[in-house]
XYZ file of C-alpha atoms in Angstrom:
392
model
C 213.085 179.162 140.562
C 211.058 176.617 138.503
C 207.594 177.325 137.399
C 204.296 175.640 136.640
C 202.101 177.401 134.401
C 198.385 176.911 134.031
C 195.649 178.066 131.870
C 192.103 176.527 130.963
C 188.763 178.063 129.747
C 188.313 179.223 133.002
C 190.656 179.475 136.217
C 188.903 180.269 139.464
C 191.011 181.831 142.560
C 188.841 180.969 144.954
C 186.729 183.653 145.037
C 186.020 184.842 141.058
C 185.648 182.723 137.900
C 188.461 184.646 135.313
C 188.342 183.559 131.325
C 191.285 182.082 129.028
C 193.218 185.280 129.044
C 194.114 184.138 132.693
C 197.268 182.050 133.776
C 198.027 180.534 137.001
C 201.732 180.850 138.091
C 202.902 177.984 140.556
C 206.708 176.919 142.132
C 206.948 173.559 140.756
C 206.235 172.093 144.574
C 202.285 174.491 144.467
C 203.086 177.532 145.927
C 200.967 180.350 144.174
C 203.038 182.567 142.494
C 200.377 184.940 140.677
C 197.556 184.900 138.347
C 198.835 186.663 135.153
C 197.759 187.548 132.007
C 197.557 184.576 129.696
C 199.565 186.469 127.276
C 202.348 187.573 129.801
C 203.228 183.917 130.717
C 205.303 182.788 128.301
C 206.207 179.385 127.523
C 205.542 175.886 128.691
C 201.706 176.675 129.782
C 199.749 173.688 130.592
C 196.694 174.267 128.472
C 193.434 172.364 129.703
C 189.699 172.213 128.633
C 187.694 173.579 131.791
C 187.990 175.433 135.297
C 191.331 175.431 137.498
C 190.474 175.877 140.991
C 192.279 175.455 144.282
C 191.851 172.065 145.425
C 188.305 171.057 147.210
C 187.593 171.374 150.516
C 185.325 168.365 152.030
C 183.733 170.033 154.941
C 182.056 166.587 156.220
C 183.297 162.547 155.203
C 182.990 159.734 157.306
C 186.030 158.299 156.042
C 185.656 155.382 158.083
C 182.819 154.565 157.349
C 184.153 153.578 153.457
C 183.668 149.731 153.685
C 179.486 150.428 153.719
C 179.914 151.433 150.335
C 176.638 149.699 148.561
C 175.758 147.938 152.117
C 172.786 149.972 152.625
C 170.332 151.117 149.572
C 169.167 153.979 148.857
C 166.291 155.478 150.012
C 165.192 153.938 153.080
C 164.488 156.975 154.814
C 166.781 158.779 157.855
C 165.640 156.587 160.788
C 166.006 153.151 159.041
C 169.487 154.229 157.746
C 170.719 155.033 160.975
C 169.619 151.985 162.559
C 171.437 150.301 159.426
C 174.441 152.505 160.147
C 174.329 151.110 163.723
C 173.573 147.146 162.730
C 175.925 146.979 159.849
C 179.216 148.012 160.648
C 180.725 145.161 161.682
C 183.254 143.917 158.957
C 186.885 142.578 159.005
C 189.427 145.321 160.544
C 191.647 144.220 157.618
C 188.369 144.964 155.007
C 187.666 148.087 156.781
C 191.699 149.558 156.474
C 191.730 148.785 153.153
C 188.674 150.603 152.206
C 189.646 153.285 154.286
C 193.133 153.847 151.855
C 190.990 153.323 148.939
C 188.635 156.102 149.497
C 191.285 158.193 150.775
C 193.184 157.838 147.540
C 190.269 158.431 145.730
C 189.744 162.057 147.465
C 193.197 163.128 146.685
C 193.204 162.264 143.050
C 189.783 164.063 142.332
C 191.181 167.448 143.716
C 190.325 167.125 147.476
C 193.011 168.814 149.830
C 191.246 168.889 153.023
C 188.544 166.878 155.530
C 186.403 167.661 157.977
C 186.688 163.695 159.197
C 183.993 162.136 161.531
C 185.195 159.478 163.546
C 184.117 157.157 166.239
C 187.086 154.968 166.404
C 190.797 155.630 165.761
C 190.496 153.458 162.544
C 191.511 156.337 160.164
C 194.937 156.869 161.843
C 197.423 154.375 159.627
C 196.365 156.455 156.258
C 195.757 159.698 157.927
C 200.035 159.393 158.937
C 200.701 159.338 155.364
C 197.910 160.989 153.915
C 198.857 163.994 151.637
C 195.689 165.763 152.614
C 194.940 168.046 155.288
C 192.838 166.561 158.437
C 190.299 167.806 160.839
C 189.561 165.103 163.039
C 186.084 165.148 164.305
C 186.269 162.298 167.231
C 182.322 162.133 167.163
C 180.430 161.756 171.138
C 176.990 159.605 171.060
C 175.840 159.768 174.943
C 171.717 159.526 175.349
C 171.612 160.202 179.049
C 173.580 161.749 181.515
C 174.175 159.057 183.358
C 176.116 157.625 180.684
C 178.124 160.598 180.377
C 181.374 160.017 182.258
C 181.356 156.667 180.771
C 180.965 157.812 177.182
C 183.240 161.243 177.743
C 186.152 158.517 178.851
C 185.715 156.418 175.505
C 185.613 159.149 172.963
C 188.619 160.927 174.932
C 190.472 157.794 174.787
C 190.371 157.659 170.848
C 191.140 161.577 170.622
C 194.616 161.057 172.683
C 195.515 158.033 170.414
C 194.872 160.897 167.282
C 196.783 163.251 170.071
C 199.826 160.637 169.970
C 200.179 159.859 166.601
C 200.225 163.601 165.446
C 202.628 163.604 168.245
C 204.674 160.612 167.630
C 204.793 161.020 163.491
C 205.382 164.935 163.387
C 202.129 165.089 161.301
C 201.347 168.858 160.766
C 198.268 168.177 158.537
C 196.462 167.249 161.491
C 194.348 168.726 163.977
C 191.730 166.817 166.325
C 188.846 167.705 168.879
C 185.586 166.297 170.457
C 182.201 167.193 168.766
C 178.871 166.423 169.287
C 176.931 163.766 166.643
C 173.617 165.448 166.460
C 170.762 166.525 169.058
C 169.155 163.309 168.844
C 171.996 161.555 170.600
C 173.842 163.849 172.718
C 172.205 164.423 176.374
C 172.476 167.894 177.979
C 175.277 167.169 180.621
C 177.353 165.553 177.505
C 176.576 168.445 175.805
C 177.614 170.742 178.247
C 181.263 168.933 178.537
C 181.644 168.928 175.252
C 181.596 172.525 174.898
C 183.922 173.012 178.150
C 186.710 171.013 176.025
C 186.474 172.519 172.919
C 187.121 176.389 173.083
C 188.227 178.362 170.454
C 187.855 174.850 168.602
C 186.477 173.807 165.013
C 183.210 171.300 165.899
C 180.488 169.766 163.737
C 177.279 168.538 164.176
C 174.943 166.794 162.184
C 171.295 169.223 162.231
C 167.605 168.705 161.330
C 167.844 165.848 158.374
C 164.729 165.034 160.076
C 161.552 166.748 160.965
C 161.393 164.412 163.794
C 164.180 165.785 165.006
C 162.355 169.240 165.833
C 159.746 167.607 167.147
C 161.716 164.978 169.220
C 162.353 168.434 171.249
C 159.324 169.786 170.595
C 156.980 167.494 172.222
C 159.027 164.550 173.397
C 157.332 162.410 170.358
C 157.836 161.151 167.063
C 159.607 159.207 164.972
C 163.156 159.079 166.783
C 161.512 157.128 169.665
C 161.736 154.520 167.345
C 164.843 155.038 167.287
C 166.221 154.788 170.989
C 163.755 152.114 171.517
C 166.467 150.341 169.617
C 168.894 151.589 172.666
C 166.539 150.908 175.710
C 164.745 154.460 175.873
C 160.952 153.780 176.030
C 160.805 157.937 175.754
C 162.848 160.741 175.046
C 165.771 161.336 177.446
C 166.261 164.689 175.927
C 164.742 167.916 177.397
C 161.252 168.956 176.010
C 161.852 172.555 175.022
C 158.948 173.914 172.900
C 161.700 174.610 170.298
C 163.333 173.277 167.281
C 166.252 171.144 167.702
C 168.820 173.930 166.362
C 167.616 176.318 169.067
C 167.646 173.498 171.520
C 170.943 172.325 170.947
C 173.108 175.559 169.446
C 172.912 177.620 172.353
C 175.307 174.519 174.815
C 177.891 176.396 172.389
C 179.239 179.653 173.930
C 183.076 179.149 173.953
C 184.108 180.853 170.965
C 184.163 177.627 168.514
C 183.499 178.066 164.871
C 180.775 175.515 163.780
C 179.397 173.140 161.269
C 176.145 172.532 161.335
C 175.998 169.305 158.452
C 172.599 168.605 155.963
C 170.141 171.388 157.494
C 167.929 169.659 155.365
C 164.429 170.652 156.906
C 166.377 173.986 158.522
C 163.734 176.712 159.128
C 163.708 180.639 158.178
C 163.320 180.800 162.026
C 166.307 178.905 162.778
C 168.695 180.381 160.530
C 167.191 183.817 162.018
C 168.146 182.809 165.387
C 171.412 180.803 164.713
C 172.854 184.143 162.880
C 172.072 186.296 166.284
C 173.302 183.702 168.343
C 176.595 183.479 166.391
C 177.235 187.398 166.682
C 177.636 186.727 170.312
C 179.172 183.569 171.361
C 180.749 181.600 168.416
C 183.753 182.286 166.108
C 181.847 181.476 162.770
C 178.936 179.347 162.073
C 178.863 177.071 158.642
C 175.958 175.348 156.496
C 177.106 171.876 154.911
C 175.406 170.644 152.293
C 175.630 167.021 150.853
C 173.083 166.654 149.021
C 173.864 163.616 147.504
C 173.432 162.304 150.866
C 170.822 163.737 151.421
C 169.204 161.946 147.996
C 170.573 158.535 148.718
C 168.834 158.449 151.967
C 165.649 160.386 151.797
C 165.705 161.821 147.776
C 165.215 165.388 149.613
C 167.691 168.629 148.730
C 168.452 171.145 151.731
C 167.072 174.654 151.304
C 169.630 175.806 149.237
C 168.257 179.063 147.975
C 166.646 180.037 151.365
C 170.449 179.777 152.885
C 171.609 181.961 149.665
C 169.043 185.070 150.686
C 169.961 184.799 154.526
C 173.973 184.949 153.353
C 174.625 181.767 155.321
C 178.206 180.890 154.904
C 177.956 177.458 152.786
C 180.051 174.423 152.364
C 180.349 171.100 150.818
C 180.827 168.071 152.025
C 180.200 164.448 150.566
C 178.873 162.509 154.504
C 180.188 158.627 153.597
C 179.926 155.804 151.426
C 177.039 154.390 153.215
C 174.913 157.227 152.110
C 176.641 158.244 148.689
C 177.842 156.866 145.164
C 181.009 158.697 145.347
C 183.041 160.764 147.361
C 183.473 163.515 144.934
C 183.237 167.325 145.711
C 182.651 167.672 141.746
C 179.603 165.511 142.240
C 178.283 167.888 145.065
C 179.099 170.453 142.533
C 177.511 169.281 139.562
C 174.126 167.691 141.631
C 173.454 170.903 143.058
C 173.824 172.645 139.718
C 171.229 170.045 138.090
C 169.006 170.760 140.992
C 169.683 174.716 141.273
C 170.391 175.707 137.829
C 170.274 179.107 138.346
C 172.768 179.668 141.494
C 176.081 180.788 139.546
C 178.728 178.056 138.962
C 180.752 180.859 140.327
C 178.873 180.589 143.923
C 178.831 177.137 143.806
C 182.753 176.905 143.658
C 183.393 179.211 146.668
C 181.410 176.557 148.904
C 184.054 174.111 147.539
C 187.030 176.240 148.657
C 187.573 179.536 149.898
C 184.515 179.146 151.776
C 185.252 175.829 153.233
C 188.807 175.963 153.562
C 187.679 179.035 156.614
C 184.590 176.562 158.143
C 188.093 174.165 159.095
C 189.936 177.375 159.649
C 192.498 176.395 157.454
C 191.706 179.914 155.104
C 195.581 181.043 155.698
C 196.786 177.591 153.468
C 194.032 176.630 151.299
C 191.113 177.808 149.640
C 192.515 180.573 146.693
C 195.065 181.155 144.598
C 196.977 183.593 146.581
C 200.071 184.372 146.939
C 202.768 182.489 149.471
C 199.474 179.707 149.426
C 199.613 176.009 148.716
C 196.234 175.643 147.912
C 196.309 172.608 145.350
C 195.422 172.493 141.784
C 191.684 171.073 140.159
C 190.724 170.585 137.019
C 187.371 170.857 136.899
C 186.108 169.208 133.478
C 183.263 170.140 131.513
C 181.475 167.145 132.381
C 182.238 167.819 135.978
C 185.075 165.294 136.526
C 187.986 166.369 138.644
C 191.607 165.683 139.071
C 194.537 167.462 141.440
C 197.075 168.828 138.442
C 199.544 169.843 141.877
């Protein structure tokens, strides 16, 4: 068998940051062979400057999303950005393909291997067939009242089976697709409930709390979301008025098992994360924190509650949301923003959200994620200045 040897300043496996007396044994196609010592492995090592890591996981992208890049500015604010999201998409199907390959390439060759992918339309499928990376397909419900429900159920179904057939009609393995709920601000109880029917045992996101008027939408019925579905005909809330915060509002129409990803948490209480970790034990297969905080810059210049997710042990991940609300799509970005902003959470830590950790969120753990043995994780380079590339 052929070998590809690796050793930098650092090599991560996923789980622990190792020094230079460390080398990373590949098959020359990426399977992990071992981690050795440095000394042990010989000749023809691949000596780099800074950290080899299993490729990045990208727990939440919008890939289609990639011809807003620079459409909307930055820091407008949530509600005003959504109603941009909303106004501005319409662009050339050619433009929008084309954009969509572009950003795609540009994950793979900054050390990405896998994508938690939001999706309203079926637009992604032509360089998801081809794509090297691995795909969870996140065909994303909006449905305000549930009236609208069978209507709305029908359309996002519809695009799901096309992602059903192509998987089907290409062989593509690197695939998987469900339903999932956009956020609690847009998803009516009935749609909720259906949602949940169809997706047992299932990986689902949903986007929570960027907002405080999103707590208070269910709080009191008011706020700044009525602005909001004014712009869709709803002169007041649709949504139930539960006394509650959104999270434990919305959480509990989950009960079938389904490991989820809750995405930006970016105004997420010590209360809910209290309640959301009980709730868990009992009815869901895993529950995930996503940061993006560059996101969560562009549009509002606010960072999630990192540390207070740290002392509760939340399970964290990383995710880059879409080029309407970021610079880049660059897990090294998320990596190096959150160390400016947190200096002292250990690089270590940090790099765990990026794989290990979110390679279980899409439960793809048993591929991706660590330099183990029989895996084909990918291989980063990590540079000092917190550039990235895929070595395999």
């Amino acid at each position: 068998m052929n070998y590809r040897k690796f050793q930098a300043d650092y090599l991560f496996d996923g789980y622990e940051l190792f020094g230079p007396d460390h080398a990373l044994i590949t098959s020359t196609e990426g399977t992990v062979i071992d981690i050795i010592p440095a000394a042990e492995a010989g000749d023809e090592v691949l000596k780099l400057n800074g950290i080899i890591s299993p490729g990045f996981i990208n727990a939440h992208c919008h890939l289609e999303l990639s011809h807003m890049k620079d459409v909307i500015p930055p820091s407008t604010g949530l509600i005003p950005f959504l109603l941009d999201v909303v106004g501005k998409r319409e662009f050339p199907q050619e433009l929008i393909l084309e954009k969509i390959k572009l950003a795609e390439q540009e994950m793979e060759e900054s050390g990405i291997v896998a994508v938690g992918d939001i999706g309203n339309t079926a637009d992604t499928i032509p360089t998801k067939i081809s794509s090297k990376l691995k795909w969870n397909n996140f065909v994303e419900v909006l449905c305000f009242s549930d009236q609208m429900s069978d209507q709305r159920m029908m359309q996002y179904n519809g695009v799901l089976k096309r992602f059903k057939e192509a998987e089907e009609t290409y062989n593509i393995e690197h695939c998987t697709s469900n339903l999932v709920p956009h956020a609690p601000y847009t998803i009516s109880d009935v749609t909720f409930k259906r949602i949940n029917e169809q997706t047992t045992g299932a990986v689902i996101s949903m986007h929570n709390q960027e907002n405080p008027a999103e707590d208070e939408l269910y709080r009191s019925g008011k706020g700044e979301y009525l602005q909001f579905l004014g712009k869709f005909g709803f002169d007041q809330s649709p949504f139930p008025t539960t006394g509650k915060s959104a999270m434990q509002s919305c959480l509990p129409h989950f009960n079938k098992n389904q490991r989820v990803i809750l995405v930006h948490n970016t105004f997420t209480s010590q209360a809910d994360i209290s309640f959301a970790a009980q709730y868990a034990k009992q009815y869901l297969a895993g529950l995930h924190y996503c940061l993006c905080i560059n996101a969560n810059l562009y549009i509002e210049n606010k960072t999630p509650p990192v540390e207070l997710l740290m002392k509760n042990n939340c399970e964290i991940v990383l995710g880059t949301d879409s080029y309407s609300s970021n610079w880049q799509l660059s897990i090294a970005a998320e990596i190096k923003t959150i160390k400016e902003k947190f200096p002292n959470i250990p690089l270590e830590t940090i790099l765990k959200w990026a794989t290990s950790n979110g390679a279980k969120a899409l439960n793809r753990i048993h591929e991706l994620g660590s330099f183990e043995k029989g895996k084909h994780p990918g291989v980063v380079l990590l540079q000092n200045d917190f550039n990235s590339r895929r070595l395999l």
